[in-house]
XYZ file of C-alpha atoms in Angstrom:
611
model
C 0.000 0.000 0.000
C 1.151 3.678 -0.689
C 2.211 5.652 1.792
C 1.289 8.780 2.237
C 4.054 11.905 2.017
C 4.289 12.526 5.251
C 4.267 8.790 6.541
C 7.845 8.752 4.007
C 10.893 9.205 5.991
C 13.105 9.968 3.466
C 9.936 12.985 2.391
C 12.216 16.243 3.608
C 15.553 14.926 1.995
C 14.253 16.110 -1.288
C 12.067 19.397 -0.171
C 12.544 22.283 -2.679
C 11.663 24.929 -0.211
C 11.840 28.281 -2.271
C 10.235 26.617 -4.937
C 7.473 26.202 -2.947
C 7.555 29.444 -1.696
C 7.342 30.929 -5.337
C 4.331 28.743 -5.826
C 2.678 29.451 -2.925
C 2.508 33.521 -4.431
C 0.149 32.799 -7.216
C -2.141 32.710 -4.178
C -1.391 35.962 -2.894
C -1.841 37.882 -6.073
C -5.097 38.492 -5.901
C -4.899 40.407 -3.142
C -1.561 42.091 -3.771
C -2.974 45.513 -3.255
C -3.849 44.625 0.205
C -0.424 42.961 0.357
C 1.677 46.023 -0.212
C 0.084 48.461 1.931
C 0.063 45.867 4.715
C 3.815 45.812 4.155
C 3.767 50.184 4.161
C 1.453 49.742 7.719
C 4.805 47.390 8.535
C 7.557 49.666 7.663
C 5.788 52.844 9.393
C 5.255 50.523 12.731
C 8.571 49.800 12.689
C 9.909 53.689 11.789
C 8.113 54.553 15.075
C 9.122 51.556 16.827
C 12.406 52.892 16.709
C 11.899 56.431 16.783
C 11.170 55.760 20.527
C 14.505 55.225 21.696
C 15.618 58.414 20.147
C 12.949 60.028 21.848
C 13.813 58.752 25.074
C 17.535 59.671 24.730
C 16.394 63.302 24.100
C 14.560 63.231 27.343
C 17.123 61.327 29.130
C 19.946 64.046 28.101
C 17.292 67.272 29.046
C 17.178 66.003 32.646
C 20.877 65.423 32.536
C 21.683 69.025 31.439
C 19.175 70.266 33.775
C 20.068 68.331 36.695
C 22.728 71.367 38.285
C 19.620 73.948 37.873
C 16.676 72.231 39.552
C 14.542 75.552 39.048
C 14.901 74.990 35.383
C 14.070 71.126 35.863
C 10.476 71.994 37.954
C 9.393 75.139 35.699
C 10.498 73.093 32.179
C 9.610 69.779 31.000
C 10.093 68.244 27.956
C 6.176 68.353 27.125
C 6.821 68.226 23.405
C 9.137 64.946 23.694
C 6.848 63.357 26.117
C 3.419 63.843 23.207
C 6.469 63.274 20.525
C 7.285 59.648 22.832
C 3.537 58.939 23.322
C 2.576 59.308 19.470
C 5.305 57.169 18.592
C 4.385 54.684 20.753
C 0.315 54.587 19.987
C 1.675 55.187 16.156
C 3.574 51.512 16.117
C 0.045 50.368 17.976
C -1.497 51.497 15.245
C -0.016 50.286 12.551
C 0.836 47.593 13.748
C -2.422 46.628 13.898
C -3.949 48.142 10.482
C -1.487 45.681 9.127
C -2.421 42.561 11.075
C -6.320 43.839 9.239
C -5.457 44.540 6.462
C -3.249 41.381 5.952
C -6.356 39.194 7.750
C -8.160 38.722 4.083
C -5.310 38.577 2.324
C -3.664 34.842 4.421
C -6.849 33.755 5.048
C -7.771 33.740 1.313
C -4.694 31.521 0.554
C -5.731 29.891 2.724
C -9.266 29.261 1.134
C -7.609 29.377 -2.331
C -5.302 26.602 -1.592
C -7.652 24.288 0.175
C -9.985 24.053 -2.689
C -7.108 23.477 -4.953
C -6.053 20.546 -3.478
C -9.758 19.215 -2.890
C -10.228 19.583 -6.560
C -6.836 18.230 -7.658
C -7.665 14.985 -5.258
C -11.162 14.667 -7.423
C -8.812 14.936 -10.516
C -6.800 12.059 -8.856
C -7.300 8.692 -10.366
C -8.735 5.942 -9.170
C -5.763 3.881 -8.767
C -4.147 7.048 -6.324
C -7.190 6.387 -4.101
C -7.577 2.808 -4.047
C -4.040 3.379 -2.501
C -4.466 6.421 -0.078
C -5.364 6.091 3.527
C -7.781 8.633 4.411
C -6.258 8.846 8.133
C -3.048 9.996 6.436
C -4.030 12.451 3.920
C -6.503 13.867 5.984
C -3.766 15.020 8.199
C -1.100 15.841 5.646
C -4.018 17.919 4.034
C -5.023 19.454 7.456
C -1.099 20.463 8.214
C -0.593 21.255 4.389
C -2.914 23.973 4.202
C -2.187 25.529 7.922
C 0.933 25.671 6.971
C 0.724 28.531 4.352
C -1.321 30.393 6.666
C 1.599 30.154 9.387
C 4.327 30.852 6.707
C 2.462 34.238 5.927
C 1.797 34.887 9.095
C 5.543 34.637 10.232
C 6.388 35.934 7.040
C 4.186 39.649 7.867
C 4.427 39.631 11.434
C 7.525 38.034 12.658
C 10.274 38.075 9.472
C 9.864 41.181 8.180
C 9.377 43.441 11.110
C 12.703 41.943 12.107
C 14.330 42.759 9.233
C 12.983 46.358 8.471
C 14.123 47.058 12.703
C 17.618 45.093 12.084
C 17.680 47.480 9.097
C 16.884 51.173 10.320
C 18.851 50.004 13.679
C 21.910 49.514 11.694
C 21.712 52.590 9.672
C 21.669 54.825 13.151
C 24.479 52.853 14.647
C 26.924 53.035 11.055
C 25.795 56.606 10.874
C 25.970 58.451 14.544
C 28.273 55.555 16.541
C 31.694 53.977 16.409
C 31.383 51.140 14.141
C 32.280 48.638 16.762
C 28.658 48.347 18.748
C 27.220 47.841 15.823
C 29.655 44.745 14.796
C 29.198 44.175 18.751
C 25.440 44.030 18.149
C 25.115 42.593 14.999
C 27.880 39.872 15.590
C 25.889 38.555 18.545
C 23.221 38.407 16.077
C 24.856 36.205 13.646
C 26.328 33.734 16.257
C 22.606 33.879 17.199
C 21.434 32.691 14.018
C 23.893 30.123 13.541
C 23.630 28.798 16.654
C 20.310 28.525 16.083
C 20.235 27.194 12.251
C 22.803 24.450 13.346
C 21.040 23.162 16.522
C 17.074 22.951 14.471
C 18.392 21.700 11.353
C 19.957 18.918 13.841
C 16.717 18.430 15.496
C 14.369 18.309 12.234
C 14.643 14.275 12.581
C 12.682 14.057 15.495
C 10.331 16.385 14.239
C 10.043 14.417 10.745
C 9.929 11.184 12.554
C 6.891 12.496 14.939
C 4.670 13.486 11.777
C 4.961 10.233 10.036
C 4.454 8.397 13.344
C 1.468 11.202 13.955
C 0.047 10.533 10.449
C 0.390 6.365 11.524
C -1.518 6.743 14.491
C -4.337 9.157 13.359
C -4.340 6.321 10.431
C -4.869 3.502 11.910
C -7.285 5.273 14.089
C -9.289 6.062 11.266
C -9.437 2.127 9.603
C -10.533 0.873 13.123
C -13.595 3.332 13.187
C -14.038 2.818 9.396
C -14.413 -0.836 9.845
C -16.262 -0.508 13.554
C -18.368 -3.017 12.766
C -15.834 -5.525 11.520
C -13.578 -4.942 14.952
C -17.043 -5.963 16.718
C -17.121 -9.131 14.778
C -14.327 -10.296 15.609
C -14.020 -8.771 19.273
C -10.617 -6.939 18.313
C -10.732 -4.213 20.133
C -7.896 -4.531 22.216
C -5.439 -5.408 19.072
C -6.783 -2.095 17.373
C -6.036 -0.293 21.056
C -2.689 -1.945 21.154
C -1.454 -1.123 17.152
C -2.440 2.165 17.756
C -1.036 2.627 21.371
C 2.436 0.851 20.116
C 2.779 3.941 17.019
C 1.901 6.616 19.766
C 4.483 4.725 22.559
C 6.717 5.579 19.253
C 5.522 9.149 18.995
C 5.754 9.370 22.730
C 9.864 8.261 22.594
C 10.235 10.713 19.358
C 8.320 13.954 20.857
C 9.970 13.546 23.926
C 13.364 13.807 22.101
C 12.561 16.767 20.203
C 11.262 18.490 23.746
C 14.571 17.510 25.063
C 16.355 18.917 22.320
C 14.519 22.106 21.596
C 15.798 23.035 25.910
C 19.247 22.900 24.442
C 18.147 24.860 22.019
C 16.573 27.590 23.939
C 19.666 27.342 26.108
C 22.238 28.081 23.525
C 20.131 30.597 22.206
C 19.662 32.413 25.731
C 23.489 32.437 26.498
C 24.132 33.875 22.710
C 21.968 37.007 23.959
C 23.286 37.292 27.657
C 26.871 37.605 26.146
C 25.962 39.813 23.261
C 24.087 42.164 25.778
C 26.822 41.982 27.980
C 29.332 42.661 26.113
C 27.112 45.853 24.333
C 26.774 47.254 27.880
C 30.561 46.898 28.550
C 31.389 48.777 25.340
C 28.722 51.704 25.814
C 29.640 52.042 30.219
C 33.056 52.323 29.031
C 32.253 55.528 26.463
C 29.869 57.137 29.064
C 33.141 56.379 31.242
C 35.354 58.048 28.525
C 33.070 60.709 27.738
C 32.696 59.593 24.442
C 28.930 59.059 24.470
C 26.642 60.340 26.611
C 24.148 59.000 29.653
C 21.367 59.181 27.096
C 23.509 57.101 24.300
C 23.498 54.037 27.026
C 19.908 54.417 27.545
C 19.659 54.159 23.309
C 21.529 51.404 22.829
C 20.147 49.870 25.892
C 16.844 50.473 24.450
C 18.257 49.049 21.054
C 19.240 45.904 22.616
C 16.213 44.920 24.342
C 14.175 46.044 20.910
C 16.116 43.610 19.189
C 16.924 40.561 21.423
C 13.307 40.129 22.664
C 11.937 39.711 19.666
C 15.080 37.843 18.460
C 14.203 35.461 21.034
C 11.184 34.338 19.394
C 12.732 34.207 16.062
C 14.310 30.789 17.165
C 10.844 29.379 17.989
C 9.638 31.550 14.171
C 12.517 28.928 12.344
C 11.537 26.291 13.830
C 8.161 26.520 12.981
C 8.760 28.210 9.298
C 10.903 24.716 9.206
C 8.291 22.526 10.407
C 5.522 24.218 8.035
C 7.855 24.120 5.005
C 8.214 20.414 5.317
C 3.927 20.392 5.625
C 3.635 22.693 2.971
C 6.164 20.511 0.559
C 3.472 17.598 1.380
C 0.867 19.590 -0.212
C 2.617 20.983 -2.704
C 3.907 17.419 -3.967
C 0.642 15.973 -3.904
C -0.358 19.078 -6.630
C 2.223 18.431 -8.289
C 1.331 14.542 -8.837
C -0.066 13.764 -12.328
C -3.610 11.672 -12.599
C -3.284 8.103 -14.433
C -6.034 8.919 -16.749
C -6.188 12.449 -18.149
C -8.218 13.960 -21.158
C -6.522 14.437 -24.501
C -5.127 17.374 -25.706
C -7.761 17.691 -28.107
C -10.861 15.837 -26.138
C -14.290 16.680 -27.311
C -17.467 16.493 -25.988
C -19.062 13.008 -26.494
C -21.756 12.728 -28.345
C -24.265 9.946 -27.340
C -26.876 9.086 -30.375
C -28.085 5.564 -29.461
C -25.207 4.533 -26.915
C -23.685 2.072 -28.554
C -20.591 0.105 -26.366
C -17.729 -1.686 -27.802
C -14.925 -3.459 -26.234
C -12.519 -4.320 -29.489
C -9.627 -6.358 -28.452
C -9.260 -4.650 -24.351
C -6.154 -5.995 -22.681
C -5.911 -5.051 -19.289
C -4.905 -5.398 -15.783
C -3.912 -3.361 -12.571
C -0.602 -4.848 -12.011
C 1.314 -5.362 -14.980
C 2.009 -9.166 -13.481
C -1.686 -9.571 -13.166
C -3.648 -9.528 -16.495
C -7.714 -8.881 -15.970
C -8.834 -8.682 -19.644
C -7.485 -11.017 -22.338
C -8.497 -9.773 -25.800
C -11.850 -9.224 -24.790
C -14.098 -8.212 -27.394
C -17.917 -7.269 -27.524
C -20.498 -5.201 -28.216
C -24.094 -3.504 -26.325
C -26.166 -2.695 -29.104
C -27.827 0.829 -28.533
C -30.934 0.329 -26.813
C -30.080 -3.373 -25.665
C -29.622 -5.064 -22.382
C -26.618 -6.891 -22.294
C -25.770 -9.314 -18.646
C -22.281 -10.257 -18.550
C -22.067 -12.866 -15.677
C -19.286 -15.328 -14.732
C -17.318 -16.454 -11.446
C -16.102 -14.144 -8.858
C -12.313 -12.611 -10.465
C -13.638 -13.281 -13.880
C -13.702 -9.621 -14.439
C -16.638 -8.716 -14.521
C -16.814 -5.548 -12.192
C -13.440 -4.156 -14.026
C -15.951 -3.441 -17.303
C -17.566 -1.241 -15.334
C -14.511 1.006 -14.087
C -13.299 1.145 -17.867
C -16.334 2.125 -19.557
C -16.210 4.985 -17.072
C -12.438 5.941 -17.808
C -11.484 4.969 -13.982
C -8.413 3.146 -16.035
C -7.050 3.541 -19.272
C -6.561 0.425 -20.947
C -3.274 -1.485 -21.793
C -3.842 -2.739 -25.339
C -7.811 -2.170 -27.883
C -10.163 0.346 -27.442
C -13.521 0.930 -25.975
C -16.130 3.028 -27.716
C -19.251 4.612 -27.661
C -21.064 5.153 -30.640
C -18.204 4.803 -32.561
C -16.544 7.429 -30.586
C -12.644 6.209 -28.041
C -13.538 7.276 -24.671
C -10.023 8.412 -25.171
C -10.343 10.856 -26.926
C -13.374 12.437 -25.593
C -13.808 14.839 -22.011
C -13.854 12.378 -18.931
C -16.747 14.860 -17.824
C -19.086 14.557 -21.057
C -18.337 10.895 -21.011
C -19.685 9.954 -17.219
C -22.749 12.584 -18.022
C -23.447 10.241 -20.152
C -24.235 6.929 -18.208
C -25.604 5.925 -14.730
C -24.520 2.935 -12.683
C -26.198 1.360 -9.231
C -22.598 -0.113 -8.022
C -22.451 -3.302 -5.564
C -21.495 -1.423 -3.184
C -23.258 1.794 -2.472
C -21.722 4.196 0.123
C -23.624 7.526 0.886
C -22.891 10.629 1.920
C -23.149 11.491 6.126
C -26.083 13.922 4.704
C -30.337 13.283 4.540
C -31.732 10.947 2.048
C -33.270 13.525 0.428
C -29.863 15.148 -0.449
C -28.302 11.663 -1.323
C -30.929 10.903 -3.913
C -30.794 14.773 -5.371
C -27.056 14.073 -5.981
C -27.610 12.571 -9.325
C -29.135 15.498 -10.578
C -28.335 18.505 -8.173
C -30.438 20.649 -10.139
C -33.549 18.464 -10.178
C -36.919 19.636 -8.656
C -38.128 18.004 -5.304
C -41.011 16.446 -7.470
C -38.355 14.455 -9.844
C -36.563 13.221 -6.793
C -39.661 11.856 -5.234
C -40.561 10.643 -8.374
C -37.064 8.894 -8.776
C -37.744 7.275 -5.218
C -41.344 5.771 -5.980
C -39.524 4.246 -8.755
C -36.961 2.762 -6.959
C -39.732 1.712 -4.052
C -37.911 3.432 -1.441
C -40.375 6.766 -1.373
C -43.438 4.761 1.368
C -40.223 3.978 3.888
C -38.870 7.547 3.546
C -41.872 9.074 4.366
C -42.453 6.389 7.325
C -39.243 7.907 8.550
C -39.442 10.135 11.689
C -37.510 12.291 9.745
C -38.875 11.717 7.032
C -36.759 12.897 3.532
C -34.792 14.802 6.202
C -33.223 11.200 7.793
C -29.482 11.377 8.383
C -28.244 7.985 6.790
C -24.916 8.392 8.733
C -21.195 7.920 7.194
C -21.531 5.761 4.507
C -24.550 5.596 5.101
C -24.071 2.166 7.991
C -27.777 3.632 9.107
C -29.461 2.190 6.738
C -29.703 -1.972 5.328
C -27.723 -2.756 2.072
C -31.401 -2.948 0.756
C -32.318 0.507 1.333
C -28.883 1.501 0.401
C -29.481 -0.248 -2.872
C -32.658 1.468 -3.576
C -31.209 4.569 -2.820
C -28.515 4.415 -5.571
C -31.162 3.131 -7.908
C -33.299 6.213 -7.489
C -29.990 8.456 -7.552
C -29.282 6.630 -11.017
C -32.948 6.818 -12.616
C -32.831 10.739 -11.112
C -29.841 11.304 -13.110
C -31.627 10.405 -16.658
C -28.208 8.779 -18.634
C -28.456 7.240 -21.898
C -26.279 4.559 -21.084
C -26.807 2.204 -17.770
C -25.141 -0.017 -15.796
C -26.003 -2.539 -13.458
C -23.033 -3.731 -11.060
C -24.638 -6.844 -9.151
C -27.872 -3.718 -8.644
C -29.892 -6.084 -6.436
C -27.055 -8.536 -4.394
C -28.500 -6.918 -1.172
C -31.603 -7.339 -1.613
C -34.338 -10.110 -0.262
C -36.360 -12.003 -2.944
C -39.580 -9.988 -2.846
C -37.733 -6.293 -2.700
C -35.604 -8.072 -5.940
C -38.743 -8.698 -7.969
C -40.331 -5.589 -7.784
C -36.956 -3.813 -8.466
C -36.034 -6.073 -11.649
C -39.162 -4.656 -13.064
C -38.394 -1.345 -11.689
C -35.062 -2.185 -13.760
C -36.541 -3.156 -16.854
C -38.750 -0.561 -17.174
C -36.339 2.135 -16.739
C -33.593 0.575 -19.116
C -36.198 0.367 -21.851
C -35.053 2.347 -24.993
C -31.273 2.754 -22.719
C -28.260 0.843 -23.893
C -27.929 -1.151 -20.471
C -24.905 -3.251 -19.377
C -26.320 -5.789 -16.491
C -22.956 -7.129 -14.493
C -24.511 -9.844 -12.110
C -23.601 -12.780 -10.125
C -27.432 -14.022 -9.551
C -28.369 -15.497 -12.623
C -32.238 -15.215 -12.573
C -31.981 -11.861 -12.565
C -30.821 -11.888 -16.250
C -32.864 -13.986 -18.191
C -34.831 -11.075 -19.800
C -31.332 -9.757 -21.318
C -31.203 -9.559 -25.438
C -28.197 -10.914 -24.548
C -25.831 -12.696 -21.506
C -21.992 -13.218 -22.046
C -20.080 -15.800 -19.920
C -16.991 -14.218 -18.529
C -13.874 -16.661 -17.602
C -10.270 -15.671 -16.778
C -10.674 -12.445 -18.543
C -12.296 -13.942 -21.549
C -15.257 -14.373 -23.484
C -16.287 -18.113 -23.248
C -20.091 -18.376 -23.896
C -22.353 -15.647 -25.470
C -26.152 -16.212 -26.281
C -29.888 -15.550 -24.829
C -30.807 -17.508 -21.295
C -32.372 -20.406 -23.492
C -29.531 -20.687 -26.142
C -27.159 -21.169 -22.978
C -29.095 -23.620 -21.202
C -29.328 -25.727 -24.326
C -25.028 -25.389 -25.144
C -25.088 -27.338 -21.479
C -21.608 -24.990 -20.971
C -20.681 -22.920 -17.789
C -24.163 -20.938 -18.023
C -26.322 -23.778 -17.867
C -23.838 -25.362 -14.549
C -24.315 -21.895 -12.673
C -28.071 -22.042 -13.484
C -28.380 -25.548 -12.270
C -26.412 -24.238 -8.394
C -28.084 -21.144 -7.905
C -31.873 -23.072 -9.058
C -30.779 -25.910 -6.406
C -29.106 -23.106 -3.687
C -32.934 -21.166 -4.314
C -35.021 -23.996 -3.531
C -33.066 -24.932 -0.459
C -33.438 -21.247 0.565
C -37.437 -21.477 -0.390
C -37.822 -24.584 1.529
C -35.983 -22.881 4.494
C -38.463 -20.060 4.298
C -41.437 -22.024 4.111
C -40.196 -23.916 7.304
C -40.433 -20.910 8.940
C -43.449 -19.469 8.323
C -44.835 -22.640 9.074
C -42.782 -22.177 12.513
């Protein structure tokens, strides 16, 4: 079974992270308006950020000059520095919050953008890519995927940036009105900061790598034990599904406790970087007030200065990390858009164009696994307006017709047709318009009945889909319903029998109004009364449709035009119910088992009734 990208341990040895990035602004150019004068809102927050300081120097240097005259310090204050060092301060407020507004819209879109993107590009997904999947997993790559552009913008505009554009105007003061050598002091203790803290993450990014895939294990098999509830009650195996999924998250446990462990040291190194780098800042600027060289009010600046940049410094560690962390979430998404479907349309696809719906399989060779051939040369046709049963043992390949006619797989070798027309080289969308199916297995949508029958025609009337469900003899238990068309059927819908299930895909089909029908063992859940009246709820709605009937139960095809005997992949028998019978072949031995298994079953019945 595939894994999913982040269950992969090797999955961040081959991240491309600023290619990524570059395809993650597609997304933001729609709003790029917004995105710029967030970015002005940013700049001026920061201008006044660091305006402050100067402010407070001024004030700090008044009171020293006017500290021998104390009548001059009681009848003057520095009123207009005081408003100047209160605007300043509400003005980086300010800003900085017009920018977290106007910058809301503009992640949260992405957001949005993105999230339908790779909803869409899963439907686009073949079938063989979900056959494979487990939901547990992708759910939670998805989940992590798509929070992780919203975290990378967010660090991005509130954490990155602001840094950057104070590191910036910070620098130009010091290079312009100090001695060069606080600002290599300052900005030296910055870069031992940085490394110290590039070295020690990229070291811990294991752990962190190794807790996703065993996160995305857990939450997996989680998922397949609640999936397959009742199966675990079958077979009482509770405690093994407690104890698989316990053992991945004793796993998780070992990993996350690492990673803790590690990201102390971390915080450690990162914490001594900025005690020595403030330290030795302090020494330089005591020893100039000392010298004379700069004054009282210069140590308060770069004081000021220090603490400006080192607290926020400190959380850039934490910002890496998790700009690290969402990178490798956001290459999972980005990888999984970036994955081409097994069956796409051709260059040139047309609409199909259905006349009578004729089907014809000329020569199909195919099978999933290249070591495992379904179809051998299998060639036949469905006559437009015919029903056609094509019946056989179980892994004759039967069911596989189905998935081809709808373009689920593209075949190895032939070519199937419809009206003359390769499904290949028509629009996968005009070509499942085109044709309805009531599959084996029928799994519903955790909505009401009413909208699980509308979703075969979601523009149909309320009248249509009651109509659809009288003809499918499911409307008189609806309405019995407490609920009534409103009934939650529950995920998959597990509320309801495989009977009612049944008849609910039946009146989705017949709601849906396709030329071209098919029949995938239609009535396999149903008892023998419920079976009659659908067969000739069937047959009346595939009159005057081309109708492929796939079936296991035999006596539920001997009103086909025609019934073809499927064996290994091949074509072995071909006729009407009575021409088979007569040929004393394959047909007529299945006939004879299920006529013999039916009578057992009536006399069982009878028995107890009688009882």
């Amino acid at each position: 079974m595939e894994q999913s990208a982040a269950t992969s341990p090797q999955v961040h040895k081959d991240r491309r992270d600023w290619h990524n990035i570059k395809g993650m602004l597609p997304f933001l150019w729609e709003f790029r308006g917004r995105a710029l004068f967030a970015l002005a809102c940013l700049v001026l927050s920061k201008v006044a950020n660091v305006g402050v300081p100067l402010v407070l120097k001024d004030i700090v240097e008044f009171f020293e000059q006017a500290r021998d005259d104390p009548a001059l310090m009681a009848a003057v204050l520095p009123l207009s520095l005081l408003a100047a060092y209160g605007v300043l301060k509400l003005s980086a407020s300010l800003f900085n919050e017009l920018r977290d507004i106007v910058f809301a819209k503009v992640r949260y879109r992405a957001m949005r953008r993105l999230s339908t993107r790779v909803l869409e590009h899963l439907h686009r997904l073949s079938l063989r890519f979900h056959l494979d999947r487990r939901t547990g997993a992708v759910s939670r790559d998805l989940e992590r995927g798509t929070r992780s552009v919203s975290q990378i913008l967010n660090y991005l505009a509130f954490s990155i940036l602001p840094i950057m554009v104070e590191f910036g105007l910070v620098a130009f003061i010091l290079l312009t009105q100090y001695n060069p050598v606080f600002a290599l002091a300052m900005f030296g203790s910055v870069v031992v900061y940085v490394l110290v803290t590039f070295a020690i993450t990229e070291w811990r990014m294991d752990f962190r790598h190794t807790m996703n895939r065993l996160d995305s294990e857990a939450n997996s098999r989680a998922f397949d034990s609640l999936i397959n509830y009742e199966t675990v009650k079958y077979f009482g195996n509770e405690r093994m599904e407690l104890a698989r999924y316990d053992t991945t998250l004793s796993d998780w446990e070992h990993w996350a406790v690492k990673s803790q462990t590690s990201m102390s040291l971390l915080n450690f190194g990162q914490g001594m970087v900025i005690a020595l780098g403030m330290t030795l800042v302090m020494f330089l600027a005591m020893r100039g007030v000392a010298s004379g060289e700069i004054s009282l009010g210069d140590l308060v600046l770069l004081n000021a200065f220090m603490l400006q940049l080192f607290i926020p410094l400190g959380f850039l560690g934490i910002v890496y990390r998790q700009i690290k962390y969402a990178l490798a979430d956001m290459d999972l998404i980005f990888k999984l858009l970036e994955r081409e479907p097994d069956v796409v349309d051709a260059q040139r696809a047309t609409p199909m164009r259905v006349s009578g719906g004729t089907i014809c399989f000329e020569a199909v060779e195919f099978g999933y696994q290249p070591e495992r051939q379904i179809l051998k040369g299998l060639s036949f046709t469905v006559p437009a307006g015919h029903k056609i049963a094509v019946v056989g043992h179980s892994g004759a390949g039967k069911s596989t017709l189905a998935r081809l006619v709808y373009r689920f797989y593209d075949i190895d070798g032939g070519r199937i047709t419809i009206d003359g027309q390769d499904i290949r080289d028509v629009s996968q969308d005009s070509l499942r318009a085109a044709i309805g199916i009531v599959p084996q297995d029928t799994v519903l949508f955790h909505d009401s009945i009413y909208y699980n029958i509308a979703y075969g025609r979601p523009g149909a009337s309320r009248q249509d889909v009651e109509q659809a469900a009288s003809l499918a003899h499911i409307k008189d238990f609806i309405e019995r319903l407490p609920d009534g068309w409103e009934t939650v059927v529950g995920e998959r819908g597990l509320k309801l029998s495989g009977g009612e299930k049944q008849r609910v895909a039946i009146a989705r089909a017949i709601l849906k109004q396709p030329q071209i029908l098919i029949f995938d063992e239609a009535t396999s859940s149903l008892d023998s009364r419920t079976e009659q009246a659908i067969q000739e709820t069937l047959a009346e709605v595939a009159a005057n449709h081309t109708t492929l009937v796939i079936a296991h139960r035999l006596s539920t095809v001997v009103d086909a035009d025609r019934i073809l005997v499927m064996a290994d992949g091949q074509l072995i028998e071909q006729g009407t119910h009575a021409a088979l019978l007569k040929q004393g072949g394959q047909y007529a031995e299945m006939w004879e088992l299920q006529r013999q298994a039916r009578e057992a079953g009536e006399d069982q019945d009878a028995a107890l009734e009688a009882g």
